[in-house]
Amino acid sequence: MFPFFKKKPKTWIDQSVIDYLMGINSLFVIYYSVRVNGQSTLFKFRDEQGRFLADIYDTRVQDVSIGFQDNTMLYTYHIHKRLDADELPRIKEYFDSKIRNYPFTQSRLDIKQLTEIQGQFKQQLEDTLRVQSVQLFPPELFPLAKYDTSVDNDIRIYVNHLSEQQRERFTRFLNRLDCGCILVEVTIHLNHATEEEIVATQTELDMFEMVDEEEEY
């Protein structure tokens, strides 16, 4: 009697492509999406420690995506047939062009370790600058926010609410930061400003211009 040989199922991805994706810096999260009950569901290609997770035999895989430090903005490469060695140059060209837009780092920290350091440094910044950041979605006002498992270590400060001493200390610190430091963005909220707020700010702008002109002469 001849033994029955079951044909090994074909993978949706070649080893050469797996090796390339696994070699991407550990600060990038890699996903693959699977069509489940008419909906696309994301699964992690590797875990936070860089260990391989993907089911390479799943026939429902649609695409592969990467995001920097679990950013919600993902770069997605769609799968037409399968990700094989012939497709690898196009895959590399696509993802490499996206990766080069992010800060270069030689750090060997994984995402979990880096997130913990970010949280610790956030507390140090608030303590040293003597400011308290504002939660974007405080649980008491947004009950659903407490079910969010993502970590947000960004610092948001309403400068208008700081005392004069706090503002002076805060701006002195900002003046020390160059492009090699953490990115700092200032947003002036004009979209929802009232007429009274605009007039009050216009007055301060006029006074600023007068003082600025006097200092130039």
mmCIF file with all atom_site columns, C-alpha atoms in Angstrom, residues 66-192:
data_model
loop_
_atom_site.group_PDB
_atom_site.id
_atom_site.type_symbol
_atom_site.label_atom_id
_atom_site.label_alt_id
_atom_site.label_comp_id
_atom_site.label_asym_id
_atom_site.label_entity_id
_atom_site.label_seq_id
_atom_site.pdbx_PDB_ins_code
_atom_site.Cartn_x
_atom_site.Cartn_y
_atom_site.Cartn_z
_atom_site.occupancy
_atom_site.B_iso_or_equiv
_atom_site.pdbx_formal_charge
_atom_site.auth_seq_id
_atom_site.auth_comp_id
_atom_site.auth_asym_id
_atom_site.auth_atom_id
_atom_site.pdbx_PDB_model_num
ATOM 1   C CA . ILE A 1 66  ? 4.029   49.168 8.612  1.00 0.00 ? 66  ILE A CA 1
ATOM 2   C CA . GLY A 1 67  ? 3.672   52.021 11.085 1.00 0.00 ? 67  GLY A CA 1
ATOM 3   C CA . PHE A 1 68  ? 6.299   53.862 13.106 1.00 0.00 ? 68  PHE A CA 1
ATOM 4   C CA . GLN A 1 69  ? 6.018   53.105 16.842 1.00 0.00 ? 69  GLN A CA 1
ATOM 5   C CA . ASP A 1 70  ? 2.480   51.819 16.367 1.00 0.00 ? 70  ASP A CA 1
ATOM 6   C CA . ASN A 1 71  ? 1.406   55.045 14.666 1.00 0.00 ? 71  ASN A CA 1
ATOM 7   C CA . THR A 1 72  ? -2.136  54.882 13.273 1.00 0.00 ? 72  THR A CA 1
ATOM 8   C CA . MET A 1 73  ? -0.817  56.143 9.923  1.00 0.00 ? 73  MET A CA 1
ATOM 9   C CA . LEU A 1 74  ? 0.164   52.957 8.097  1.00 0.00 ? 74  LEU A CA 1
ATOM 10  C CA . TYR A 1 75  ? 1.967   52.365 4.814  1.00 0.00 ? 75  TYR A CA 1
ATOM 11  C CA . THR A 1 76  ? 0.312   49.473 3.017  1.00 0.00 ? 76  THR A CA 1
ATOM 12  C CA . TYR A 1 77  ? 1.552   47.157 0.274  1.00 0.00 ? 77  TYR A CA 1
ATOM 13  C CA . HIS A 1 78  ? -1.281  45.226 -1.374 1.00 0.00 ? 78  HIS A CA 1
ATOM 14  C CA . ILE A 1 79  ? -0.855  41.574 -2.314 1.00 0.00 ? 79  ILE A CA 1
ATOM 15  C CA . HIS A 1 80  ? -2.004  40.707 -5.828 1.00 0.00 ? 80  HIS A CA 1
ATOM 16  C CA . LYS A 1 81  ? -0.913  37.048 -5.952 1.00 0.00 ? 81  LYS A CA 1
ATOM 17  C CA . ARG A 1 82  ? 1.733   36.360 -3.322 1.00 0.00 ? 82  ARG A CA 1
ATOM 18  C CA . LEU A 1 83  ? 4.843   38.030 -1.943 1.00 0.00 ? 83  LEU A CA 1
ATOM 19  C CA . ASP A 1 84  ? 7.596   36.040 -3.605 1.00 0.00 ? 84  ASP A CA 1
ATOM 20  C CA . ALA A 1 85  ? 11.264  36.657 -4.420 1.00 0.00 ? 85  ALA A CA 1
ATOM 21  C CA . ASP A 1 86  ? 10.374  38.287 -7.745 1.00 0.00 ? 86  ASP A CA 1
ATOM 22  C CA . GLU A 1 87  ? 8.189   40.794 -5.895 1.00 0.00 ? 87  GLU A CA 1
ATOM 23  C CA . LEU A 1 88  ? 10.842  41.582 -3.264 1.00 0.00 ? 88  LEU A CA 1
ATOM 24  C CA . PRO A 1 89  ? 12.557  44.489 -5.144 1.00 0.00 ? 89  PRO A CA 1
ATOM 25  C CA . ARG A 1 90  ? 9.208   46.320 -5.432 1.00 0.00 ? 90  ARG A CA 1
ATOM 26  C CA . ILE A 1 91  ? 8.375   45.633 -1.787 1.00 0.00 ? 91  ILE A CA 1
ATOM 27  C CA . LYS A 1 92  ? 11.773  46.970 -0.667 1.00 0.00 ? 92  LYS A CA 1
ATOM 28  C CA . GLU A 1 93  ? 11.498  50.021 -2.900 1.00 0.00 ? 93  GLU A CA 1
ATOM 29  C CA . TYR A 1 94  ? 8.082   50.865 -1.447 1.00 0.00 ? 94  TYR A CA 1
ATOM 30  C CA . PHE A 1 95  ? 8.804   50.386 2.256  1.00 0.00 ? 95  PHE A CA 1
ATOM 31  C CA . ASP A 1 96  ? 12.381  51.752 2.115  1.00 0.00 ? 96  ASP A CA 1
ATOM 32  C CA . SER A 1 97  ? 11.045  54.980 0.588  1.00 0.00 ? 97  SER A CA 1
ATOM 33  C CA . LYS A 1 98  ? 8.696   55.351 3.579  1.00 0.00 ? 98  LYS A CA 1
ATOM 34  C CA . ILE A 1 99  ? 11.191  54.360 6.263  1.00 0.00 ? 99  ILE A CA 1
ATOM 35  C CA . ARG A 1 100 ? 13.796  56.902 5.181  1.00 0.00 ? 100 ARG A CA 1
ATOM 36  C CA . ASN A 1 101 ? 11.395  59.716 6.163  1.00 0.00 ? 101 ASN A CA 1
ATOM 37  C CA . TYR A 1 102 ? 11.743  58.800 9.845  1.00 0.00 ? 102 TYR A CA 1
ATOM 38  C CA . PRO A 1 103 ? 14.553  59.687 12.282 1.00 0.00 ? 103 PRO A CA 1
ATOM 39  C CA . PHE A 1 104 ? 17.565  57.415 12.018 1.00 0.00 ? 104 PHE A CA 1
ATOM 40  C CA . THR A 1 105 ? 18.360  55.571 15.226 1.00 0.00 ? 105 THR A CA 1
ATOM 41  C CA . GLN A 1 106 ? 20.937  53.007 16.277 1.00 0.00 ? 106 GLN A CA 1
ATOM 42  C CA . SER A 1 107 ? 18.943  52.148 19.383 1.00 0.00 ? 107 SER A CA 1
ATOM 43  C CA . ARG A 1 108 ? 18.306  48.471 20.056 1.00 0.00 ? 108 ARG A CA 1
ATOM 44  C CA . LEU A 1 109 ? 15.304  49.153 22.267 1.00 0.00 ? 109 LEU A CA 1
ATOM 45  C CA . ASP A 1 110 ? 12.051  47.492 21.274 1.00 0.00 ? 110 ASP A CA 1
ATOM 46  C CA . ILE A 1 111 ? 8.772   49.425 21.183 1.00 0.00 ? 111 ILE A CA 1
ATOM 47  C CA . LYS A 1 112 ? 7.653   48.373 24.661 1.00 0.00 ? 112 LYS A CA 1
ATOM 48  C CA . GLN A 1 113 ? 10.966  49.449 26.222 1.00 0.00 ? 113 GLN A CA 1
ATOM 49  C CA . LEU A 1 114 ? 10.962  52.766 24.343 1.00 0.00 ? 114 LEU A CA 1
ATOM 50  C CA . THR A 1 115 ? 7.345   53.494 25.351 1.00 0.00 ? 115 THR A CA 1
ATOM 51  C CA . GLU A 1 116 ? 8.253   52.983 29.007 1.00 0.00 ? 116 GLU A CA 1
ATOM 52  C CA . ILE A 1 117 ? 11.214  55.385 28.682 1.00 0.00 ? 117 ILE A CA 1
ATOM 53  C CA . GLN A 1 118 ? 8.983   57.947 26.936 1.00 0.00 ? 118 GLN A CA 1
ATOM 54  C CA . GLY A 1 119 ? 6.516   57.775 29.850 1.00 0.00 ? 119 GLY A CA 1
ATOM 55  C CA . GLN A 1 120 ? 9.271   58.217 32.419 1.00 0.00 ? 120 GLN A CA 1
ATOM 56  C CA . PHE A 1 121 ? 10.735  61.188 30.530 1.00 0.00 ? 121 PHE A CA 1
ATOM 57  C CA . LYS A 1 122 ? 7.277   62.742 30.190 1.00 0.00 ? 122 LYS A CA 1
ATOM 58  C CA . GLN A 1 123 ? 6.982   62.788 33.989 1.00 0.00 ? 123 GLN A CA 1
ATOM 59  C CA . GLN A 1 124 ? 10.500  64.233 34.311 1.00 0.00 ? 124 GLN A CA 1
ATOM 60  C CA . LEU A 1 125 ? 9.698   67.019 31.823 1.00 0.00 ? 125 LEU A CA 1
ATOM 61  C CA . GLU A 1 126 ? 6.495   67.964 33.627 1.00 0.00 ? 126 GLU A CA 1
ATOM 62  C CA . ASP A 1 127 ? 8.238   67.971 37.018 1.00 0.00 ? 127 ASP A CA 1
ATOM 63  C CA . THR A 1 128 ? 11.266  69.965 35.839 1.00 0.00 ? 128 THR A CA 1
ATOM 64  C CA . LEU A 1 129 ? 9.297   72.522 33.818 1.00 0.00 ? 129 LEU A CA 1
ATOM 65  C CA . ARG A 1 130 ? 6.633   72.696 36.560 1.00 0.00 ? 130 ARG A CA 1
ATOM 66  C CA . VAL A 1 131 ? 3.779   72.297 34.099 1.00 0.00 ? 131 VAL A CA 1
ATOM 67  C CA . GLN A 1 132 ? 0.905   69.830 33.900 1.00 0.00 ? 132 GLN A CA 1
ATOM 68  C CA . SER A 1 133 ? -0.046  68.439 30.523 1.00 0.00 ? 133 SER A CA 1
ATOM 69  C CA . VAL A 1 134 ? -3.644  68.116 29.356 1.00 0.00 ? 134 VAL A CA 1
ATOM 70  C CA . GLN A 1 135 ? -5.219  64.743 28.559 1.00 0.00 ? 135 GLN A CA 1
ATOM 71  C CA . LEU A 1 136 ? -6.755  64.701 25.095 1.00 0.00 ? 136 LEU A CA 1
ATOM 72  C CA . PHE A 1 137 ? -9.559  62.333 26.152 1.00 0.00 ? 137 PHE A CA 1
ATOM 73  C CA . PRO A 1 138 ? -9.892  62.362 29.969 1.00 0.00 ? 138 PRO A CA 1
ATOM 74  C CA . PRO A 1 139 ? -11.766 59.227 31.149 1.00 0.00 ? 139 PRO A CA 1
ATOM 75  C CA . GLU A 1 140 ? -14.199 61.250 33.289 1.00 0.00 ? 140 GLU A CA 1
ATOM 76  C CA . LEU A 1 141 ? -15.413 63.118 30.185 1.00 0.00 ? 141 LEU A CA 1
ATOM 77  C CA . PHE A 1 142 ? -14.899 60.344 27.622 1.00 0.00 ? 142 PHE A CA 1
ATOM 78  C CA . PRO A 1 143 ? -15.833 57.013 29.296 1.00 0.00 ? 143 PRO A CA 1
ATOM 79  C CA . LEU A 1 144 ? -14.846 54.983 26.230 1.00 0.00 ? 144 LEU A CA 1
ATOM 80  C CA . ALA A 1 145 ? -11.276 56.334 26.484 1.00 0.00 ? 145 ALA A CA 1
ATOM 81  C CA . LYS A 1 146 ? -10.574 54.099 29.491 1.00 0.00 ? 146 LYS A CA 1
ATOM 82  C CA . TYR A 1 147 ? -10.936 51.058 27.241 1.00 0.00 ? 147 TYR A CA 1
ATOM 83  C CA . ASP A 1 148 ? -8.234  52.352 24.882 1.00 0.00 ? 148 ASP A CA 1
ATOM 84  C CA . THR A 1 149 ? -5.115  50.219 25.404 1.00 0.00 ? 149 THR A CA 1
ATOM 85  C CA . SER A 1 150 ? -2.790  52.466 23.374 1.00 0.00 ? 150 SER A CA 1
ATOM 86  C CA . VAL A 1 151 ? -0.274  54.655 25.178 1.00 0.00 ? 151 VAL A CA 1
ATOM 87  C CA . ASP A 1 152 ? -0.091  58.392 24.554 1.00 0.00 ? 152 ASP A CA 1
ATOM 88  C CA . ASN A 1 153 ? 3.071   59.992 25.923 1.00 0.00 ? 153 ASN A CA 1
ATOM 89  C CA . ASP A 1 154 ? 2.732   63.311 24.087 1.00 0.00 ? 154 ASP A CA 1
ATOM 90  C CA . ILE A 1 155 ? 2.640   66.442 26.242 1.00 0.00 ? 155 ILE A CA 1
ATOM 91  C CA . ARG A 1 156 ? -0.099  69.008 25.527 1.00 0.00 ? 156 ARG A CA 1
ATOM 92  C CA . ILE A 1 157 ? 0.118   72.337 27.330 1.00 0.00 ? 157 ILE A CA 1
ATOM 93  C CA . TYR A 1 158 ? -2.335  75.244 27.223 1.00 0.00 ? 158 TYR A CA 1
ATOM 94  C CA . VAL A 1 159 ? 0.237   78.027 27.341 1.00 0.00 ? 159 VAL A CA 1
ATOM 95  C CA . ASN A 1 160 ? -2.438  80.665 28.102 1.00 0.00 ? 160 ASN A CA 1
ATOM 96  C CA . HIS A 1 161 ? -3.238  78.883 31.370 1.00 0.00 ? 161 HIS A CA 1
ATOM 97  C CA . LEU A 1 162 ? 0.328   78.995 32.658 1.00 0.00 ? 162 LEU A CA 1
ATOM 98  C CA . SER A 1 163 ? 1.443   81.641 35.106 1.00 0.00 ? 163 SER A CA 1
ATOM 99  C CA . GLU A 1 164 ? 3.922   84.270 33.940 1.00 0.00 ? 164 GLU A CA 1
ATOM 100 C CA . GLN A 1 165 ? 6.742   82.450 35.731 1.00 0.00 ? 165 GLN A CA 1
ATOM 101 C CA . GLN A 1 166 ? 5.758   79.107 34.197 1.00 0.00 ? 166 GLN A CA 1
ATOM 102 C CA . ARG A 1 167 ? 5.597   80.602 30.705 1.00 0.00 ? 167 ARG A CA 1
ATOM 103 C CA . GLU A 1 168 ? 8.982   82.247 31.092 1.00 0.00 ? 168 GLU A CA 1
ATOM 104 C CA . ARG A 1 169 ? 10.539  78.972 32.306 1.00 0.00 ? 169 ARG A CA 1
ATOM 105 C CA . PHE A 1 170 ? 8.809   76.959 29.571 1.00 0.00 ? 170 PHE A CA 1
ATOM 106 C CA . THR A 1 171 ? 9.878   79.243 26.695 1.00 0.00 ? 171 THR A CA 1
ATOM 107 C CA . ARG A 1 172 ? 13.462  79.368 27.995 1.00 0.00 ? 172 ARG A CA 1
ATOM 108 C CA . PHE A 1 173 ? 13.570  75.582 27.766 1.00 0.00 ? 173 PHE A CA 1
ATOM 109 C CA . LEU A 1 174 ? 12.059  75.551 24.245 1.00 0.00 ? 174 LEU A CA 1
ATOM 110 C CA . ASN A 1 175 ? 14.751  77.975 23.063 1.00 0.00 ? 175 ASN A CA 1
ATOM 111 C CA . ARG A 1 176 ? 17.366  75.337 23.915 1.00 0.00 ? 176 ARG A CA 1
ATOM 112 C CA . LEU A 1 177 ? 15.907  72.670 21.604 1.00 0.00 ? 177 LEU A CA 1
ATOM 113 C CA . ASP A 1 178 ? 17.338  72.200 18.112 1.00 0.00 ? 178 ASP A CA 1
ATOM 114 C CA . CYS A 1 179 ? 16.335  69.764 15.355 1.00 0.00 ? 179 CYS A CA 1
ATOM 115 C CA . GLY A 1 180 ? 18.197  66.921 17.067 1.00 0.00 ? 180 GLY A CA 1
ATOM 116 C CA . CYS A 1 181 ? 15.826  67.026 20.040 1.00 0.00 ? 181 CYS A CA 1
ATOM 117 C CA . ILE A 1 182 ? 12.233  65.845 20.415 1.00 0.00 ? 182 ILE A CA 1
ATOM 118 C CA . LEU A 1 183 ? 9.914   67.469 17.876 1.00 0.00 ? 183 LEU A CA 1
ATOM 119 C CA . VAL A 1 184 ? 7.872   70.323 19.372 1.00 0.00 ? 184 VAL A CA 1
ATOM 120 C CA . GLU A 1 185 ? 4.812   71.641 17.554 1.00 0.00 ? 185 GLU A CA 1
ATOM 121 C CA . VAL A 1 186 ? 2.896   74.795 18.518 1.00 0.00 ? 186 VAL A CA 1
ATOM 122 C CA . THR A 1 187 ? -0.742  75.073 17.456 1.00 0.00 ? 187 THR A CA 1
ATOM 123 C CA . ILE A 1 188 ? -2.550  78.393 17.526 1.00 0.00 ? 188 ILE A CA 1
ATOM 124 C CA . HIS A 1 189 ? -6.267  77.530 17.539 1.00 0.00 ? 189 HIS A CA 1
ATOM 125 C CA . LEU A 1 190 ? -7.918  80.019 15.193 1.00 0.00 ? 190 LEU A CA 1
ATOM 126 C CA . ASN A 1 191 ? -10.593 77.665 13.837 1.00 0.00 ? 191 ASN A CA 1
ATOM 127 C CA . HIS A 1 192 ? -12.909 77.965 16.848 1.00 0.00 ? 192 HIS A CA 1
#
